[in-house]
Amino acid sequence: PLKLPAPGGVWGRADLDLLVWILAWTAHALAVHPAELFQANIFHPAKDTLASSENLLGLAPLSTPLFLLTHNPVLTYNVTVLAVVWLTAVCTFALVRSWSGSAGAAFLAGAAFALGPQLTGSFIRLHVSAVHFFPLVLLLAWRAASRPRPGTLLALVIVTALQMLAGIYVAFELVVLLAAFAPALWWEARRNGRSVLVPLAALAVGSAALATVAPAYLRVRAAGTLPDLPEAVAHVATTSPTPQLVASWLTTELTVYGLGLAAFGLVLGMGGLHLRLGLLLATAAGALLSSGTSLPLVPGTALPSVYEILMRVVPGFAGMRSPSRFVVIPLLTITVLAGLGAGRIVAVLGALLGVRGRQ
């Protein structure tokens, strides 16, 4: 019989099998014995074996009911992937629609981000593609900065918690995105006579959900199961793309037309200048970390990179062995800027057509 190649090669197939099992195990454990969630049914008698990889708990509201209903791990994985793609598109649409005022621009942005090669090529790596709530976290944080209603703050806490628990990689990516975007939140709060501490507090409470899984990972690290820091730094050095390669990825995925529309959006797009500058800063932060250790703190010197400094200073960051995954940040922010640019074009065309219609 004809045998088709495994998606993503040998390692892609290994990741796929692992993630299918993780969704099935977490659903089973949450239903039967939640306290033993990390004592997974592999590598007996080792302890906390689930903490040797991702846990995907943030996806449990999607995957657990389906698995308990069907007991089919492959179907559970496939439907969860489709739900993540749909949520990514819808949340991006909501963000760009709110900031640009154009449903058409928002539709294009949602489709571009959710169906771009970076995410569609990662269907076999759900822990990479599950960034569905990134746009919604930005939207809710922005609304909380300008008008912190209780419902908005509660939604921000819940959505942040679910996204943080969707994967270790995506949790760090979201933290970087929010840290870079924080000055824009401060600016928005200040111009509305508010305090930025309110949305930041909601984000902190949502992020505290990580405390529910952190002990297991700390125990695994203390047991010496995970690579030590020198080994992790050496590995990242071999997997770090150059800034030129990162730029080529962005150009290939977004195309020169998308980048041009984003540049137009940055200068003349819908939304306040502080909003667009916040997206630009987040773009720069994501692109910088995407280059890993290949870009020194001061180019042309022997100084360590920002990535290596974070590996040595921030707990858990040493486990981020694939810097290229941070490219999802500029992919999102550039897409949103392009949406703001498209929104401006739609508004101008609408005004011109309206004037001509009245004439």
PDB file of N, CA and C in Angstrom, residues 168-215:
ATOM      1  N   ILE A 168       3.166  26.741  27.048  1.00  0.00           N
ATOM      2  CA  ILE A 168       4.271  27.474  27.647  1.00  0.00           C
ATOM      3  C   ILE A 168       4.847  28.482  26.654  1.00  0.00           C
ATOM      4  N   TYR A 169       5.042  28.048  25.408  1.00  0.00           N
ATOM      5  CA  TYR A 169       5.562  28.957  24.388  1.00  0.00           C
ATOM      6  C   TYR A 169       4.648  30.159  24.200  1.00  0.00           C
ATOM      7  N   VAL A 170       3.366  29.892  23.998  1.00  0.00           N
ATOM      8  CA  VAL A 170       2.454  30.999  23.717  1.00  0.00           C
ATOM      9  C   VAL A 170       2.288  31.900  24.929  1.00  0.00           C
ATOM     10  N   ALA A 171       2.483  31.365  26.129  1.00  0.00           N
ATOM     11  CA  ALA A 171       2.411  32.204  27.323  1.00  0.00           C
ATOM     12  C   ALA A 171       3.541  33.241  27.320  1.00  0.00           C
ATOM     13  N   PHE A 172       4.758  32.801  27.034  1.00  0.00           N
ATOM     14  CA  PHE A 172       5.879  33.741  26.955  1.00  0.00           C
ATOM     15  C   PHE A 172       5.690  34.727  25.804  1.00  0.00           C
ATOM     16  N   GLU A 173       5.161  34.249  24.680  1.00  0.00           N
ATOM     17  CA  GLU A 173       4.911  35.142  23.550  1.00  0.00           C
ATOM     18  C   GLU A 173       3.910  36.231  23.929  1.00  0.00           C
ATOM     19  N   LEU A 174       2.856  35.849  24.643  1.00  0.00           N
ATOM     20  CA  LEU A 174       1.849  36.825  25.055  1.00  0.00           C
ATOM     21  C   LEU A 174       2.434  37.833  26.034  1.00  0.00           C
ATOM     22  N   VAL A 175       3.279  37.376  26.943  1.00  0.00           N
ATOM     23  CA  VAL A 175       3.917  38.294  27.895  1.00  0.00           C
ATOM     24  C   VAL A 175       4.762  39.325  27.160  1.00  0.00           C
ATOM     25  N   VAL A 176       5.532  38.886  26.168  1.00  0.00           N
ATOM     26  CA  VAL A 176       6.364  39.809  25.382  1.00  0.00           C
ATOM     27  C   VAL A 176       5.478  40.810  24.645  1.00  0.00           C
ATOM     28  N   LEU A 177       4.412  40.319  24.024  1.00  0.00           N
ATOM     29  CA  LEU A 177       3.486  41.199  23.300  1.00  0.00           C
ATOM     30  C   LEU A 177       2.906  42.260  24.225  1.00  0.00           C
ATOM     31  N   LEU A 178       2.446  41.855  25.391  1.00  0.00           N
ATOM     32  CA  LEU A 178       1.818  42.794  26.322  1.00  0.00           C
ATOM     33  C   LEU A 178       2.834  43.767  26.914  1.00  0.00           C
ATOM     34  N   ALA A 179       4.041  43.274  27.203  1.00  0.00           N
ATOM     35  CA  ALA A 179       5.073  44.157  27.753  1.00  0.00           C
ATOM     36  C   ALA A 179       5.423  45.260  26.757  1.00  0.00           C
ATOM     37  N   ALA A 180       5.517  44.900  25.475  1.00  0.00           N
ATOM     38  CA  ALA A 180       5.844  45.896  24.455  1.00  0.00           C
ATOM     39  C   ALA A 180       4.678  46.846  24.213  1.00  0.00           C
ATOM     40  N   PHE A 181       3.468  46.358  24.384  1.00  0.00           N
ATOM     41  CA  PHE A 181       2.282  47.167  24.118  1.00  0.00           C
ATOM     42  C   PHE A 181       1.859  47.999  25.335  1.00  0.00           C
ATOM     43  N   ALA A 182       2.460  47.735  26.500  1.00  0.00           N
ATOM     44  CA  ALA A 182       2.066  48.402  27.743  1.00  0.00           C
ATOM     45  C   ALA A 182       2.161  49.929  27.673  1.00  0.00           C
ATOM     46  N   PRO A 183       3.208  50.519  27.062  1.00  0.00           N
ATOM     47  CA  PRO A 183       3.236  51.991  26.975  1.00  0.00           C
ATOM     48  C   PRO A 183       2.027  52.564  26.243  1.00  0.00           C
ATOM     49  N   ALA A 184       1.546  51.876  25.218  1.00  0.00           N
ATOM     50  CA  ALA A 184       0.354  52.345  24.506  1.00  0.00           C
ATOM     51  C   ALA A 184      -0.873  52.250  25.399  1.00  0.00           C
ATOM     52  N   LEU A 185      -0.957  51.200  26.221  1.00  0.00           N
ATOM     53  CA  LEU A 185      -2.057  51.099  27.183  1.00  0.00           C
ATOM     54  C   LEU A 185      -2.009  52.231  28.186  1.00  0.00           C
ATOM     55  N   TRP A 186      -0.807  52.554  28.652  1.00  0.00           N
ATOM     56  CA  TRP A 186      -0.653  53.668  29.600  1.00  0.00           C
ATOM     57  C   TRP A 186      -1.126  54.976  28.970  1.00  0.00           C
ATOM     58  N   TRP A 187      -0.740  55.188  27.731  1.00  0.00           N
ATOM     59  CA  TRP A 187      -1.113  56.406  27.011  1.00  0.00           C
ATOM     60  C   TRP A 187      -2.633  56.488  26.855  1.00  0.00           C
ATOM     61  N   GLU A 188      -3.261  55.358  26.488  1.00  0.00           N
ATOM     62  CA  GLU A 188      -4.704  55.335  26.307  1.00  0.00           C
ATOM     63  C   GLU A 188      -5.432  55.589  27.626  1.00  0.00           C
ATOM     64  N   ALA A 189      -4.945  54.998  28.712  1.00  0.00           N
ATOM     65  CA  ALA A 189      -5.563  55.223  30.020  1.00  0.00           C
ATOM     66  C   ALA A 189      -5.421  56.683  30.442  1.00  0.00           C
ATOM     67  N   ARG A 190      -4.253  57.248  30.236  1.00  0.00           N
ATOM     68  CA  ARG A 190      -3.988  58.622  30.656  1.00  0.00           C
ATOM     69  C   ARG A 190      -4.854  59.621  29.897  1.00  0.00           C
ATOM     70  N   ARG A 191      -5.007  59.425  28.597  1.00  0.00           N
ATOM     71  CA  ARG A 191      -5.802  60.357  27.796  1.00  0.00           C
ATOM     72  C   ARG A 191      -7.289  60.280  28.129  1.00  0.00           C
ATOM     73  N   ASN A 192      -7.696  59.191  28.791  1.00  0.00           N
ATOM     74  CA  ASN A 192      -9.084  59.053  29.221  1.00  0.00           C
ATOM     75  C   ASN A 192      -9.259  59.307  30.715  1.00  0.00           C
ATOM     76  N   GLY A 193      -8.208  59.831  31.351  1.00  0.00           N
ATOM     77  CA  GLY A 193      -8.286  60.125  32.769  1.00  0.00           C
ATOM     78  C   GLY A 193      -8.347  58.896  33.646  1.00  0.00           C
ATOM     79  N   ARG A 194      -7.798  57.793  33.178  1.00  0.00           N
ATOM     80  CA  ARG A 194      -7.819  56.530  33.924  1.00  0.00           C
ATOM     81  C   ARG A 194      -6.414  56.156  34.374  1.00  0.00           C
ATOM     82  N   SER A 195      -6.349  55.083  35.147  1.00  0.00           N
ATOM     83  CA  SER A 195      -5.056  54.546  35.569  1.00  0.00           C
ATOM     84  C   SER A 195      -4.779  53.252  34.829  1.00  0.00           C
ATOM     85  N   VAL A 196      -3.589  53.122  34.294  1.00  0.00           N
ATOM     86  CA  VAL A 196      -3.224  51.903  33.577  1.00  0.00           C
ATOM     87  C   VAL A 196      -3.087  50.724  34.534  1.00  0.00           C
ATOM     88  N   LEU A 197      -3.016  50.998  35.828  1.00  0.00           N
ATOM     89  CA  LEU A 197      -2.885  49.914  36.805  1.00  0.00           C
ATOM     90  C   LEU A 197      -4.092  48.987  36.790  1.00  0.00           C
ATOM     91  N   VAL A 198      -5.249  49.511  36.400  1.00  0.00           N
ATOM     92  CA  VAL A 198      -6.461  48.680  36.395  1.00  0.00           C
ATOM     93  C   VAL A 198      -6.361  47.574  35.348  1.00  0.00           C
ATOM     94  N   PRO A 199      -6.123  47.876  34.068  1.00  0.00           N
ATOM     95  CA  PRO A 199      -5.973  46.774  33.108  1.00  0.00           C
ATOM     96  C   PRO A 199      -4.754  45.903  33.387  1.00  0.00           C
ATOM     97  N   LEU A 200      -3.672  46.504  33.878  1.00  0.00           N
ATOM     98  CA  LEU A 200      -2.486  45.707  34.193  1.00  0.00           C
ATOM     99  C   LEU A 200      -2.775  44.732  35.331  1.00  0.00           C
ATOM    100  N   ALA A 201      -3.579  45.166  36.295  1.00  0.00           N
ATOM    101  CA  ALA A 201      -3.954  44.276  37.398  1.00  0.00           C
ATOM    102  C   ALA A 201      -4.793  43.114  36.885  1.00  0.00           C
ATOM    103  N   ALA A 202      -5.719  43.397  35.962  1.00  0.00           N
ATOM    104  CA  ALA A 202      -6.538  42.324  35.380  1.00  0.00           C
ATOM    105  C   ALA A 202      -5.673  41.339  34.616  1.00  0.00           C
ATOM    106  N   LEU A 203      -4.697  41.856  33.872  1.00  0.00           N
ATOM    107  CA  LEU A 203      -3.784  40.976  33.147  1.00  0.00           C
ATOM    108  C   LEU A 203      -2.958  40.134  34.120  1.00  0.00           C
ATOM    109  N   ALA A 204      -2.542  40.734  35.230  1.00  0.00           N
ATOM    110  CA  ALA A 204      -1.750  40.006  36.223  1.00  0.00           C
ATOM    111  C   ALA A 204      -2.572  38.900  36.875  1.00  0.00           C
ATOM    112  N   VAL A 205      -3.836  39.199  37.175  1.00  0.00           N
ATOM    113  CA  VAL A 205      -4.702  38.181  37.786  1.00  0.00           C
ATOM    114  C   VAL A 205      -4.916  37.027  36.813  1.00  0.00           C
ATOM    115  N   GLY A 206      -5.155  37.343  35.547  1.00  0.00           N
ATOM    116  CA  GLY A 206      -5.313  36.286  34.559  1.00  0.00           C
ATOM    117  C   GLY A 206      -4.049  35.456  34.401  1.00  0.00           C
ATOM    118  N   SER A 207      -2.904  36.123  34.405  1.00  0.00           N
ATOM    119  CA  SER A 207      -1.625  35.421  34.261  1.00  0.00           C
ATOM    120  C   SER A 207      -1.321  34.540  35.458  1.00  0.00           C
ATOM    121  N   ALA A 208      -1.913  34.878  36.601  1.00  0.00           N
ATOM    122  CA  ALA A 208      -1.674  34.084  37.810  1.00  0.00           C
ATOM    123  C   ALA A 208      -2.193  32.660  37.671  1.00  0.00           C
ATOM    124  N   ALA A 209      -2.981  32.401  36.640  1.00  0.00           N
ATOM    125  CA  ALA A 209      -3.433  31.029  36.396  1.00  0.00           C
ATOM    126  C   ALA A 209      -2.260  30.085  36.188  1.00  0.00           C
ATOM    127  N   LEU A 210      -1.130  30.644  35.747  1.00  0.00           N
ATOM    128  CA  LEU A 210       0.059  29.810  35.550  1.00  0.00           C
ATOM    129  C   LEU A 210       0.552  29.203  36.864  1.00  0.00           C
ATOM    130  N   ALA A 211       0.157  29.815  37.988  1.00  0.00           N
ATOM    131  CA  ALA A 211       0.572  29.283  39.282  1.00  0.00           C
ATOM    132  C   ALA A 211       0.004  27.890  39.529  1.00  0.00           C
ATOM    133  N   THR A 212      -1.059  27.540  38.829  1.00  0.00           N
ATOM    134  CA  THR A 212      -1.657  26.219  39.012  1.00  0.00           C
ATOM    135  C   THR A 212      -0.820  25.110  38.380  1.00  0.00           C
ATOM    136  N   VAL A 213       0.008  25.462  37.397  1.00  0.00           N
ATOM    137  CA  VAL A 213       0.820  24.444  36.721  1.00  0.00           C
ATOM    138  C   VAL A 213       2.309  24.594  37.028  1.00  0.00           C
ATOM    139  N   ALA A 214       2.712  25.747  37.541  1.00  0.00           N
ATOM    140  CA  ALA A 214       4.139  26.002  37.774  1.00  0.00           C
ATOM    141  C   ALA A 214       4.798  25.001  38.724  1.00  0.00           C
ATOM    142  N   PRO A 215       4.156  24.591  39.840  1.00  0.00           N
ATOM    143  CA  PRO A 215       4.850  23.669  40.762  1.00  0.00           C
ATOM    144  C   PRO A 215       5.334  22.389  40.100  1.00  0.00           C
TER     145      PRO A 215
END
